[in-house]
XYZ file of C-alpha atoms in Angstrom:
568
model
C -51.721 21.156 -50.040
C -53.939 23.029 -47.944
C -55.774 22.298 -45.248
C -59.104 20.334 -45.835
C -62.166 20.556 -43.139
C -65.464 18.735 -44.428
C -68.186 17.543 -42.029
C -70.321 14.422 -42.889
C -73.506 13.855 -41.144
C -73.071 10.138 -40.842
C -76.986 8.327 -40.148
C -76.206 4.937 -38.832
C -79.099 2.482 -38.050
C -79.267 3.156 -34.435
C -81.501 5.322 -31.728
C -81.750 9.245 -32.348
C -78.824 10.567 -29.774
C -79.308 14.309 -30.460
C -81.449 16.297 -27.282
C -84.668 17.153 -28.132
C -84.601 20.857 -28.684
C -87.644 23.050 -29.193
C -87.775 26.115 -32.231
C -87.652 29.127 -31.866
C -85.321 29.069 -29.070
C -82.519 31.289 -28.273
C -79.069 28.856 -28.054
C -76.375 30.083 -26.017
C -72.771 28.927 -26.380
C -69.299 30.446 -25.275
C -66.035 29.585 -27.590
C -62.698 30.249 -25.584
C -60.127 30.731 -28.098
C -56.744 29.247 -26.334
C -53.680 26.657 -26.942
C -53.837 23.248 -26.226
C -51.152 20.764 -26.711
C -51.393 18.215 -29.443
C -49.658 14.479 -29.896
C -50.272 13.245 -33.662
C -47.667 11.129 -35.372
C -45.472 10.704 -32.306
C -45.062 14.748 -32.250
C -46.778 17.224 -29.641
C -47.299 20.603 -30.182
C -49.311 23.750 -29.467
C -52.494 24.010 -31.416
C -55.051 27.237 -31.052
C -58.130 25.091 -30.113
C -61.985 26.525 -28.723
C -62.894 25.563 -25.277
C -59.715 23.276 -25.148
C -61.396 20.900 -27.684
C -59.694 19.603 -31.784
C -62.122 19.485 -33.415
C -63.934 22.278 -31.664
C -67.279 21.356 -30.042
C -70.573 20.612 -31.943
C -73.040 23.140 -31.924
C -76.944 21.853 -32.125
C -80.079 23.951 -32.803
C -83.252 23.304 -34.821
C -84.216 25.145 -37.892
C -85.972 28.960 -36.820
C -83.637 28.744 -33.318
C -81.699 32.350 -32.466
C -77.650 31.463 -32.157
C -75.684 33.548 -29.810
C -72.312 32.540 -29.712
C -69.513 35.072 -27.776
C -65.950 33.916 -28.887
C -63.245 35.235 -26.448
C -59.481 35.825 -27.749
C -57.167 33.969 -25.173
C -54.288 33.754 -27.648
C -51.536 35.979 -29.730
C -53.143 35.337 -33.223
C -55.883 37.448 -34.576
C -59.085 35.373 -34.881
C -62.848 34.926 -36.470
C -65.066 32.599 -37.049
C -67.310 31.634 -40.064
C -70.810 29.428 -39.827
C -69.952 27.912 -43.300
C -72.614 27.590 -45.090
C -75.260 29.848 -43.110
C -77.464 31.904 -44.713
C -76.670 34.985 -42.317
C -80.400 36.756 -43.417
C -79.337 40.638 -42.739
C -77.275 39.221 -40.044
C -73.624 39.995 -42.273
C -72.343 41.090 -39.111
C -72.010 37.681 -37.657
C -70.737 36.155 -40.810
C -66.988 36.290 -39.768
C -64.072 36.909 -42.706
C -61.572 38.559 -41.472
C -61.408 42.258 -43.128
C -64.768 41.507 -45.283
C -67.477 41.460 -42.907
C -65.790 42.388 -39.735
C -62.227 43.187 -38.317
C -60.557 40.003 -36.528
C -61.096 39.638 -33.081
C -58.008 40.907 -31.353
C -56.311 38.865 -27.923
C -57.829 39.474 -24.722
C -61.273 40.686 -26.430
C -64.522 39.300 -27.300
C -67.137 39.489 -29.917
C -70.830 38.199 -29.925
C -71.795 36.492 -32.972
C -75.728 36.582 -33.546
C -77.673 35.169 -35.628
C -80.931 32.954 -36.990
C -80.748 29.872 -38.683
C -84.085 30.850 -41.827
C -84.723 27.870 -44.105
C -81.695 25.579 -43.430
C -81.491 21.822 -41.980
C -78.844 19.236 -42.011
C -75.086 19.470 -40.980
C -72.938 22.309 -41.870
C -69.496 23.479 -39.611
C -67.958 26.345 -38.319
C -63.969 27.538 -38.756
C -61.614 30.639 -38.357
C -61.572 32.734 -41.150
C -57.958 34.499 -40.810
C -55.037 33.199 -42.476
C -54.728 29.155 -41.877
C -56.451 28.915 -38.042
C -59.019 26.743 -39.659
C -56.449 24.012 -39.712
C -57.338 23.482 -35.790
C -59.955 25.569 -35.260
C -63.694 23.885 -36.701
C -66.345 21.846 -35.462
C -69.827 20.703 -36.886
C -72.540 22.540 -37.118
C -76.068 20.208 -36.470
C -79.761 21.714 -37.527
C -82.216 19.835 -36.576
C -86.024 19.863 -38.370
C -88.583 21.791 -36.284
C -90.415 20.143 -34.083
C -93.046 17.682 -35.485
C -91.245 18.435 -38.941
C -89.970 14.952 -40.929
C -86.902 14.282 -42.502
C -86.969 14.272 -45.973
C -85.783 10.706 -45.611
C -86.181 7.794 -43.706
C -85.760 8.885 -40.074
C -81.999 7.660 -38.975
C -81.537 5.687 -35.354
C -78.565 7.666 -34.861
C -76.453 11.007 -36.116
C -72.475 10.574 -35.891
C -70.378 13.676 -37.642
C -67.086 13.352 -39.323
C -65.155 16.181 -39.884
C -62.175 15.936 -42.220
C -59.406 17.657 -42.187
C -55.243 18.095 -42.079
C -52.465 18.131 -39.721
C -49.110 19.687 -40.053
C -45.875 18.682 -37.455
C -44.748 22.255 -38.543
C -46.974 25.075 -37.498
C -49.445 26.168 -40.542
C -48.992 30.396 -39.891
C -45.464 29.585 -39.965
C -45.996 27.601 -43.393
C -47.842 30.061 -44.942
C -45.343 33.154 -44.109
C -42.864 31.534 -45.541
C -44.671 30.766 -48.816
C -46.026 34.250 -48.963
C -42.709 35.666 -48.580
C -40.515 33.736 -51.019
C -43.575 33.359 -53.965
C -42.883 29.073 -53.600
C -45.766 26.775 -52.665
C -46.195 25.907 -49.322
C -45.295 22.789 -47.226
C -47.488 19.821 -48.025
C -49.589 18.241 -44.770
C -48.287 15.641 -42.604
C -51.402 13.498 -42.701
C -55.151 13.946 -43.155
C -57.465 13.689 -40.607
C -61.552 11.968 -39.558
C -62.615 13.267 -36.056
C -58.543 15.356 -35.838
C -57.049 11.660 -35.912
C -55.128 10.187 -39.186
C -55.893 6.808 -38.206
C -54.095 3.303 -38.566
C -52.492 3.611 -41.833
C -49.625 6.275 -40.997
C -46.420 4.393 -39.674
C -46.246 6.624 -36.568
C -49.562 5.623 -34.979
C -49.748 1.876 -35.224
C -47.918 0.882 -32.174
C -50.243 3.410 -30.376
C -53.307 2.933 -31.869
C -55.343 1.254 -28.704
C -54.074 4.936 -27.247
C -55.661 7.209 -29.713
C -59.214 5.670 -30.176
C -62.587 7.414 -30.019
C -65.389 5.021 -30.297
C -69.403 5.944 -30.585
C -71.519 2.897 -29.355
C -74.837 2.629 -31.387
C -77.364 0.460 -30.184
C -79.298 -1.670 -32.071
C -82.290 -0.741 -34.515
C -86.016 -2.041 -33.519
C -85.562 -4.577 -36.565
C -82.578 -5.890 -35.687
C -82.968 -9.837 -34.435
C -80.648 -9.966 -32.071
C -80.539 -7.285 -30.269
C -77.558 -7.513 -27.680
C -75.851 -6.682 -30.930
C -73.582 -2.997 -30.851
C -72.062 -1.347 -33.880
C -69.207 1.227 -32.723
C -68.115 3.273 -35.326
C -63.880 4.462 -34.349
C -61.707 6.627 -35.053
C -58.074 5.315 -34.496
C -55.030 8.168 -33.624
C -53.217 9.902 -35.476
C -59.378 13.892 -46.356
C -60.147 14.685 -48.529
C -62.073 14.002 -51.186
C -62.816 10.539 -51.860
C -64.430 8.253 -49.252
C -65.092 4.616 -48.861
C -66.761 2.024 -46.010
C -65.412 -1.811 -47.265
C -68.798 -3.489 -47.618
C -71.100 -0.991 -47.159
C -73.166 1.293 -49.450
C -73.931 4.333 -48.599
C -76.535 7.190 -49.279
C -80.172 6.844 -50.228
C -78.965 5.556 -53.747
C -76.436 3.335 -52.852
C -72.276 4.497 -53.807
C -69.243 2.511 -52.131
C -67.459 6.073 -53.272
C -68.220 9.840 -52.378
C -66.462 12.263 -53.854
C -66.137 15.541 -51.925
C -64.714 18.675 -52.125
C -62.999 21.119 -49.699
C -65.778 22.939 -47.518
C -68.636 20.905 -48.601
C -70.586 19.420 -46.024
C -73.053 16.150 -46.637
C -75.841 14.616 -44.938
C -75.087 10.807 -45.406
C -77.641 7.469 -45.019
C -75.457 4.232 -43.874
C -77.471 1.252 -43.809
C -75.439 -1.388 -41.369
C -75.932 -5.203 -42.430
C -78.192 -6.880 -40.372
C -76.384 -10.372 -40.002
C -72.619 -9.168 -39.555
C -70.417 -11.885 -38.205
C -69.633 -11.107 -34.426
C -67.375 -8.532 -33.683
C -66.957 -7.728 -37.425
C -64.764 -4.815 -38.407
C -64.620 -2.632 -41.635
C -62.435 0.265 -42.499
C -63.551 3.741 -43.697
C -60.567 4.968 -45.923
C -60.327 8.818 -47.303
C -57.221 10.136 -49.486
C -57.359 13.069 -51.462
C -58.648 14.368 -55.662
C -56.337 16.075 -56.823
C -55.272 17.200 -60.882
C -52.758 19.660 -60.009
C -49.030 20.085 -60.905
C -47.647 20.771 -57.274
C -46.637 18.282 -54.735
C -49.036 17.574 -52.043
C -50.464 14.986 -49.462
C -51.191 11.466 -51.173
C -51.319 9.286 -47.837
C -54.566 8.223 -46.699
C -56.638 8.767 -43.288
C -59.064 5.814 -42.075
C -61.288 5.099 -39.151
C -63.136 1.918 -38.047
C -66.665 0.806 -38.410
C -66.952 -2.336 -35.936
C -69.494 -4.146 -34.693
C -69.896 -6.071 -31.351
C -71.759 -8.403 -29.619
C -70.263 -6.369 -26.539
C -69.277 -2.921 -25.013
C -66.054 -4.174 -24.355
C -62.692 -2.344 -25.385
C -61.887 -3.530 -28.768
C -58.143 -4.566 -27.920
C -55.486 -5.858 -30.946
C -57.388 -5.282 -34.287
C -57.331 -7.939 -37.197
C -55.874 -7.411 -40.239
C -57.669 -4.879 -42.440
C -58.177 -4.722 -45.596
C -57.659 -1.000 -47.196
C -61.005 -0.856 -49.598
C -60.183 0.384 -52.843
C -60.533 4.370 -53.796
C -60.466 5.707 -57.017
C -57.077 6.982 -58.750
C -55.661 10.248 -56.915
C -56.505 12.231 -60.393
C -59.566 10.541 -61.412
C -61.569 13.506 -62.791
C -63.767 11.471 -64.788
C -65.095 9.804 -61.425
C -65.694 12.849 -59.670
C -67.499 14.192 -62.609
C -69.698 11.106 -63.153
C -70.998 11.394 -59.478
C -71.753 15.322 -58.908
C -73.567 15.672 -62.232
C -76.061 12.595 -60.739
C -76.512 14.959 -57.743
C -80.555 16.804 -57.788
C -82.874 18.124 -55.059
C -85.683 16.708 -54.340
C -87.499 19.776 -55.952
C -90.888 18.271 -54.140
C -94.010 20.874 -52.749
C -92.497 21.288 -49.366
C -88.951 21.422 -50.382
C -88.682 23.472 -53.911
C -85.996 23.516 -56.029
C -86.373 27.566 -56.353
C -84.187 28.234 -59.365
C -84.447 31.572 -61.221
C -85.955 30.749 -64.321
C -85.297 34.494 -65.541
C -81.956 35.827 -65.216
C -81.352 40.040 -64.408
C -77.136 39.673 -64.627
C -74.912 36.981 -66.285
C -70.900 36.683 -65.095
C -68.263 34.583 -66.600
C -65.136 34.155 -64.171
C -62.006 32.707 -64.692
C -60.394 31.070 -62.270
C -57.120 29.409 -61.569
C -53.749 30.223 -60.781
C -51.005 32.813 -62.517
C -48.019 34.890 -61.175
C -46.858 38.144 -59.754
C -43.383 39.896 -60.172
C -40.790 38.993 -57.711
C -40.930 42.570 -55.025
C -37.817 44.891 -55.816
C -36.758 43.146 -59.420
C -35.691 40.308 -57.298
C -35.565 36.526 -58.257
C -38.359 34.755 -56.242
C -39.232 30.906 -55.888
C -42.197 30.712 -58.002
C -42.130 29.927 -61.744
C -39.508 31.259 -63.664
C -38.193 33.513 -60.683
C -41.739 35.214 -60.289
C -44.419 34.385 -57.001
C -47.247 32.197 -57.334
C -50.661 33.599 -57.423
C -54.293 33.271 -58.012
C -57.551 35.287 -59.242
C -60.542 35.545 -60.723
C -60.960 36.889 -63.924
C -57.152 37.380 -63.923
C -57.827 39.855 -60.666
C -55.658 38.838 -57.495
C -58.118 40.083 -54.543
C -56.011 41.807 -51.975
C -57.369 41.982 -48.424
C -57.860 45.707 -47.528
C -56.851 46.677 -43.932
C -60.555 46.970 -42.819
C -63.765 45.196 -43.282
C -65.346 45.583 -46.583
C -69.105 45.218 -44.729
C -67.838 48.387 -42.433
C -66.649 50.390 -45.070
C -70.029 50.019 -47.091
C -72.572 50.637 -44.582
C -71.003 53.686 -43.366
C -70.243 54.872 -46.387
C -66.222 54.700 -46.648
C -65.143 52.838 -49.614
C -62.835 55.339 -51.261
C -58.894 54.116 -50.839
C -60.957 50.691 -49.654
C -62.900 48.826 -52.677
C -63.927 49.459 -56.296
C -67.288 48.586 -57.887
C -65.422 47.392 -61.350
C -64.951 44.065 -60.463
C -65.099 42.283 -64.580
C -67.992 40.954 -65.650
C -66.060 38.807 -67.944
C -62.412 37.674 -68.468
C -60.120 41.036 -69.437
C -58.476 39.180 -72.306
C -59.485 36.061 -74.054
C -57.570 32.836 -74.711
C -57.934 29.248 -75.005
C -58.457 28.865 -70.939
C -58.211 24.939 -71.228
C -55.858 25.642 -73.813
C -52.299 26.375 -74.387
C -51.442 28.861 -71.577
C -50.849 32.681 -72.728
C -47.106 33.882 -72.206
C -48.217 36.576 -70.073
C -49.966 35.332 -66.810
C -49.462 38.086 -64.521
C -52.547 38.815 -62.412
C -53.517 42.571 -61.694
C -53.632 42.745 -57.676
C -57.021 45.049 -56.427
C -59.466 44.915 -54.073
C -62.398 44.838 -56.379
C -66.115 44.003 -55.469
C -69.158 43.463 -57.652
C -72.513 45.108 -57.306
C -76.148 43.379 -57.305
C -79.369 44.974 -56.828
C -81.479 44.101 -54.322
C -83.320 40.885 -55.337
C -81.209 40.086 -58.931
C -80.945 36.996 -60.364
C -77.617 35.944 -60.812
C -76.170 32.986 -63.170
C -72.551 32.831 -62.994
C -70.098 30.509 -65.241
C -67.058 29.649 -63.333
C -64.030 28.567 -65.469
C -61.104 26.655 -64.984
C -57.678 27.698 -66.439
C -55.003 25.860 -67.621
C -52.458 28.466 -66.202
C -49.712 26.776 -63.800
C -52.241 23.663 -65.242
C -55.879 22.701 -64.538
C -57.163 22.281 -61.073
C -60.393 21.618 -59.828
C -61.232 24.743 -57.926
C -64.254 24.390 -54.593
C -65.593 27.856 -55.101
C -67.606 28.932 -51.639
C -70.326 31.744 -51.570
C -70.960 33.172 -48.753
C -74.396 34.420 -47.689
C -76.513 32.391 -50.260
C -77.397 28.900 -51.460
C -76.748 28.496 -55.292
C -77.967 25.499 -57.771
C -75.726 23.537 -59.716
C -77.567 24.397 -63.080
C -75.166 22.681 -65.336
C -71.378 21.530 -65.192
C -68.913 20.946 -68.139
C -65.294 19.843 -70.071
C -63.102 22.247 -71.626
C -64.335 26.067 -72.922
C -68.125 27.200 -72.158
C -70.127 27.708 -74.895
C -72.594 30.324 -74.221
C -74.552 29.262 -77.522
C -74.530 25.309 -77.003
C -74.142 24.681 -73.528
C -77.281 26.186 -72.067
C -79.869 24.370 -73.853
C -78.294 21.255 -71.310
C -79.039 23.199 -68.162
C -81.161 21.640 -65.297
C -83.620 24.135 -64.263
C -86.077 21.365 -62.799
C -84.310 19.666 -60.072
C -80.066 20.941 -59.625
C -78.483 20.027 -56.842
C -78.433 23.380 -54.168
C -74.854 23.803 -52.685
C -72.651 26.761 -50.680
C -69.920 24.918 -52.319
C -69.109 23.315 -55.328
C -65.895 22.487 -57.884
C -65.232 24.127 -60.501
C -64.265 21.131 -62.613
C -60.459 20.198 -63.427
C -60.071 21.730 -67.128
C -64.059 22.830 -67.431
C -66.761 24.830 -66.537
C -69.436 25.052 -63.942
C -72.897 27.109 -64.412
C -74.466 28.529 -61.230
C -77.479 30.417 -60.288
C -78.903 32.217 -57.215
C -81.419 35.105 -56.029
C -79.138 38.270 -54.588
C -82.335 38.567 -51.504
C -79.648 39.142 -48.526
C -78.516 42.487 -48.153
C -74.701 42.829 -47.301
C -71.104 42.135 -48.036
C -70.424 38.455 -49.384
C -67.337 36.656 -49.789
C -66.576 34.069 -52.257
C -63.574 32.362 -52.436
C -61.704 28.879 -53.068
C -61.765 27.112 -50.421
C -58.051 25.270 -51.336
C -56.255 27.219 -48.528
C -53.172 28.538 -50.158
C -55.025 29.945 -53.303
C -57.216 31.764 -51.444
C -53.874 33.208 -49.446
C -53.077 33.963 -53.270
C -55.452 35.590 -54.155
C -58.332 33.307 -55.882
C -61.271 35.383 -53.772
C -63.756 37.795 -54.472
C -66.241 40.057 -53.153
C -70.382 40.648 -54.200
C -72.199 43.653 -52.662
C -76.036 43.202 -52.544
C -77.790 46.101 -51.817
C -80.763 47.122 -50.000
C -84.423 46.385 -50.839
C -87.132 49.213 -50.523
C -88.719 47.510 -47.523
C -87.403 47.570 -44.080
C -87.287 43.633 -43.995
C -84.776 44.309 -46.976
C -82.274 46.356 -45.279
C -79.070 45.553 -43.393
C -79.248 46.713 -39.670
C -76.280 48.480 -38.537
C -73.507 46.536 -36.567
C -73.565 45.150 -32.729
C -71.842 47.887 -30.543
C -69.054 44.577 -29.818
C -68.143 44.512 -33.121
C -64.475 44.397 -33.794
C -62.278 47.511 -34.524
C -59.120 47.307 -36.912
């Protein structure tokens, strides 16, 4: 399966640990790209980390704050980074896919990554954007409220981040070559990760687990009666989706379970009890959704939520009880809880939906073939290689950035324009499978006006079976206008659209054997990616490109590059 990085915001009853930061600020930070060694599951090994750090360190700044970041190549591997789920207003330069908005940074040089954080609070995260990096190189990103500004919630005591991902013994490039070159899926994981630790549950780290523990003491609200009380929430040595805290209930209306998919990021209320037993000790638990026909990772990571009457070292734990998760393929579930999801669509934060649309788009998406290279027998299905697209077109990187070859006016032998506005051929998608399911291979890129409004139907396939497919724009907030099972209907399904209050998301799934309706304002000039965020079918294919063009005004126009910016 591929690897999985998710960062939860987690606000546990305890004092506000974050600096105080002013706005408007210019935030500095320097990310050294260089090998560390690793030990997870009894096994060390080299991992490409920044600044020496897995995860990679946290970077904090408050909504309206300038972020410079200059990321210098130490290692072999080409590299870039991505600020997942940043708006990037006419700053596409900084946004980081390799060969879309830049060239990768090559070893022993630098790039400056600039940019402004317009309109955004809460907790997204950063990762490399070339090939499988990701896998050890992320961190959170934290965005505070402006000075003086409130949450949109009850104000939290104290702000812990989780970030969730995968670990592999074997090294991921390695993994990925392989599968690229023989057409068979790739190597499952090894174990899933909270914090870059799989926790107590994997038979390789229980004999070390007072080794391989990273504990956060919280002190104790103003409410709280007794207040030598501590809650220290661990994470025990060495996710995905599904999440659970025995006993507790989280967010502001109260679920056990949160389903999540890859590359989402979610701001999280825990309320701890207020009369725990001494020393009392729960278990977080997180194992992974998954509908689709291929083998991958079913173990499950964990991490401790204890509380303690002390500060003192934790030593043997008790027995734990592993809280119960919904089924592995539970579709149903996951469905149930995202279509619950709104905004708060109040006066100072709008649910700004376009209520009048300029361009509709129906994409397919899922998985197909591609003929084995020189009439040769391959190890995908039926001798052929795996692959992935969107409306049945298999996005091929070009060899330099799509953002350079726009703006300076070089797109012939790099991109077309006639990316399909709707599936080439039509079939029962949740259907029987056609017997044809070769994808066409192009680089192909669609093209918005300045300022369109864009509602876009994602739909699975049942090609190499359903999936549920986490679908990341780049560049732009969307809202979740309506979500679906089996075949869209364009004539009965959008009378049931939410145009009040959707939920606004950089990511979302396209639901396992449905449909998901989207919309969004094209206001950011530039070259946006958007892709699945399952690793391997983006490596397949399942990725497109948008163009948005320039506005009239000069606050509507892209600026041309940093003189740093990478060359191919």
């Amino acid at each position: 399966m591929s690897p999985t990085f998710i960062s939860f915001l987690l606000a546990i009853s305890a004092i506000i640990a974050l600096p105080e930061l002013a706005a408007g600020a210019t935030r500095h930070y320097k990310f050294d790209i260089k090998l560390k060694n690793v030990t997870r599951l009894c096994k060390t090994k080299s991992i490409l980390t920044v600044n020496g750090k897995f995860p990679g360190p946290r970077l904090v700044a408050r909504e309206g704050d300038q972020v410079v970041v200059k990321v210098v190549n130490h290692v072999k591997n080409n590299v870039s980074i991505h600020w997942h789920g940043v708006k990037q207003i006419r700053s596409g330069w900084a946004d980081g896919p390799s060969y879309i908005t830049q060239c990768p940074i090559q070893t022993g040089q630098s790039y400056v990554y600039n940019f402004t954080i317009v309109g955004q609070r809460g907790t997204l995260f950063w990762h490399g954007h070339i090939s499988w990096l990701r896998v050890s190189i992320y961190g959170p990103i934290i965005i505070l409220p402006k000075p003086g500004v409130p949450y949109p919630f009850e104000k939290p005591y104290k702000e812990v981040t989780l970030l969730l991902g995968e670990w592999f013994n074997g090294d991921p490039e390695a993994i990925i070559s392989q599968a690229l070159q023989t057409g068979a899926a790739p190597n499952i994981s090894d174990a899933f990760t909270i914090n870059g630790l799989p926790g107590l549950l994997y038979n390789s780290s229980r004999h070390i687990q007072a080794e391989r523990t990273t504990r956060k003491n919280i002190p104790p609200p103003p409410h709280q009666r007794r207040p030598q009380r501590r809650a220290l929430l661990q994470h025990r040595q060495p996710h995905r989706h599904c999440r659970r805290i025995r006993r507790h209930l989280c967010e502001t209306v109260p679920h056990e379970h949160h389903p999540h998919h890859t590359g989402q990021t979610t701001n999280l209320l825990l309320r701890t009890k207020t009369s725990p037993s001494p020393n009392s000790t729960f278990l977080i638990a997180i194992r992974p959704y998954n509908t689709g026909l291929g083998a991958f990772d079913n173990t499950t990571a964990s991490a401790i939520l204890h509380y303690s009457t002390t500060i003192q070292p934790l030593g043997r734990l008790p027995f734990l009880i592993v809280p119960p998760l919904p089924s592995l393929n539970n579709t149903a579930f996951v469905a149930n809880f995202t279509s619950q999801l709104r905004s708060l669509a109040t006066k100072q934060y709008p649910a700004n939906v376009p209520l009048t649309i300029d361009r509709r788009f129906y994409f397919t998406v899922g998985l197909g073939t591609s003929p084995c290279p020189n009439n040769g027998s391959c190890q995908g299905p039926n001798g052929t290689k795996f692959a992935a697209a969107i409306n049945n077109v298999s996005f091929a990187l070009p060899t330099t950035a799509l953002l350079q070859a726009f703006f300076f006016r070089r797109s012939e032998g790099v991109y077309t324009t006639d990316f399909p506005v709707n599936p080439p051929f039509p079939f029962n998608y949740t259907g029987t499978p056609p017997n044809d399911t070769f994808v066409v291979n192009a680089t192909k890129v669609a093209v918005l006006k300045y300022n369109t409004s864009v509602e876009l139907v994602l739909q699975d396939t049942s090609i190499q079976g359903i999936e549920s497919h986490p679908l990341h724009l780049h560049g732009f907030n969307f809202f979740v206008i309506g979500q679906g099972t089996g075949n869209y209907d364009p004539v009965k399904d959008p009378v049931k659209f939410n145009l009040r209050d959707p939920v606004e998301r950089n990511t979302f799934g396209v639901p396992s054997g449905g449909w998901v309706a989207v919309r969004f304002l094209a206001d950011n000039p530039g070259v946006w990616f958007m892709h699945c965020h399952i690793e391997v079918h983006m490596s397949w294919g399942l990725r497109m490109a948008w163009i948005v063009l320039d506005g009239d005004l000069p606050n509507q126009k892209l600026p041309p590059p940093p003189l740093d910016l990478p060359k191919c």
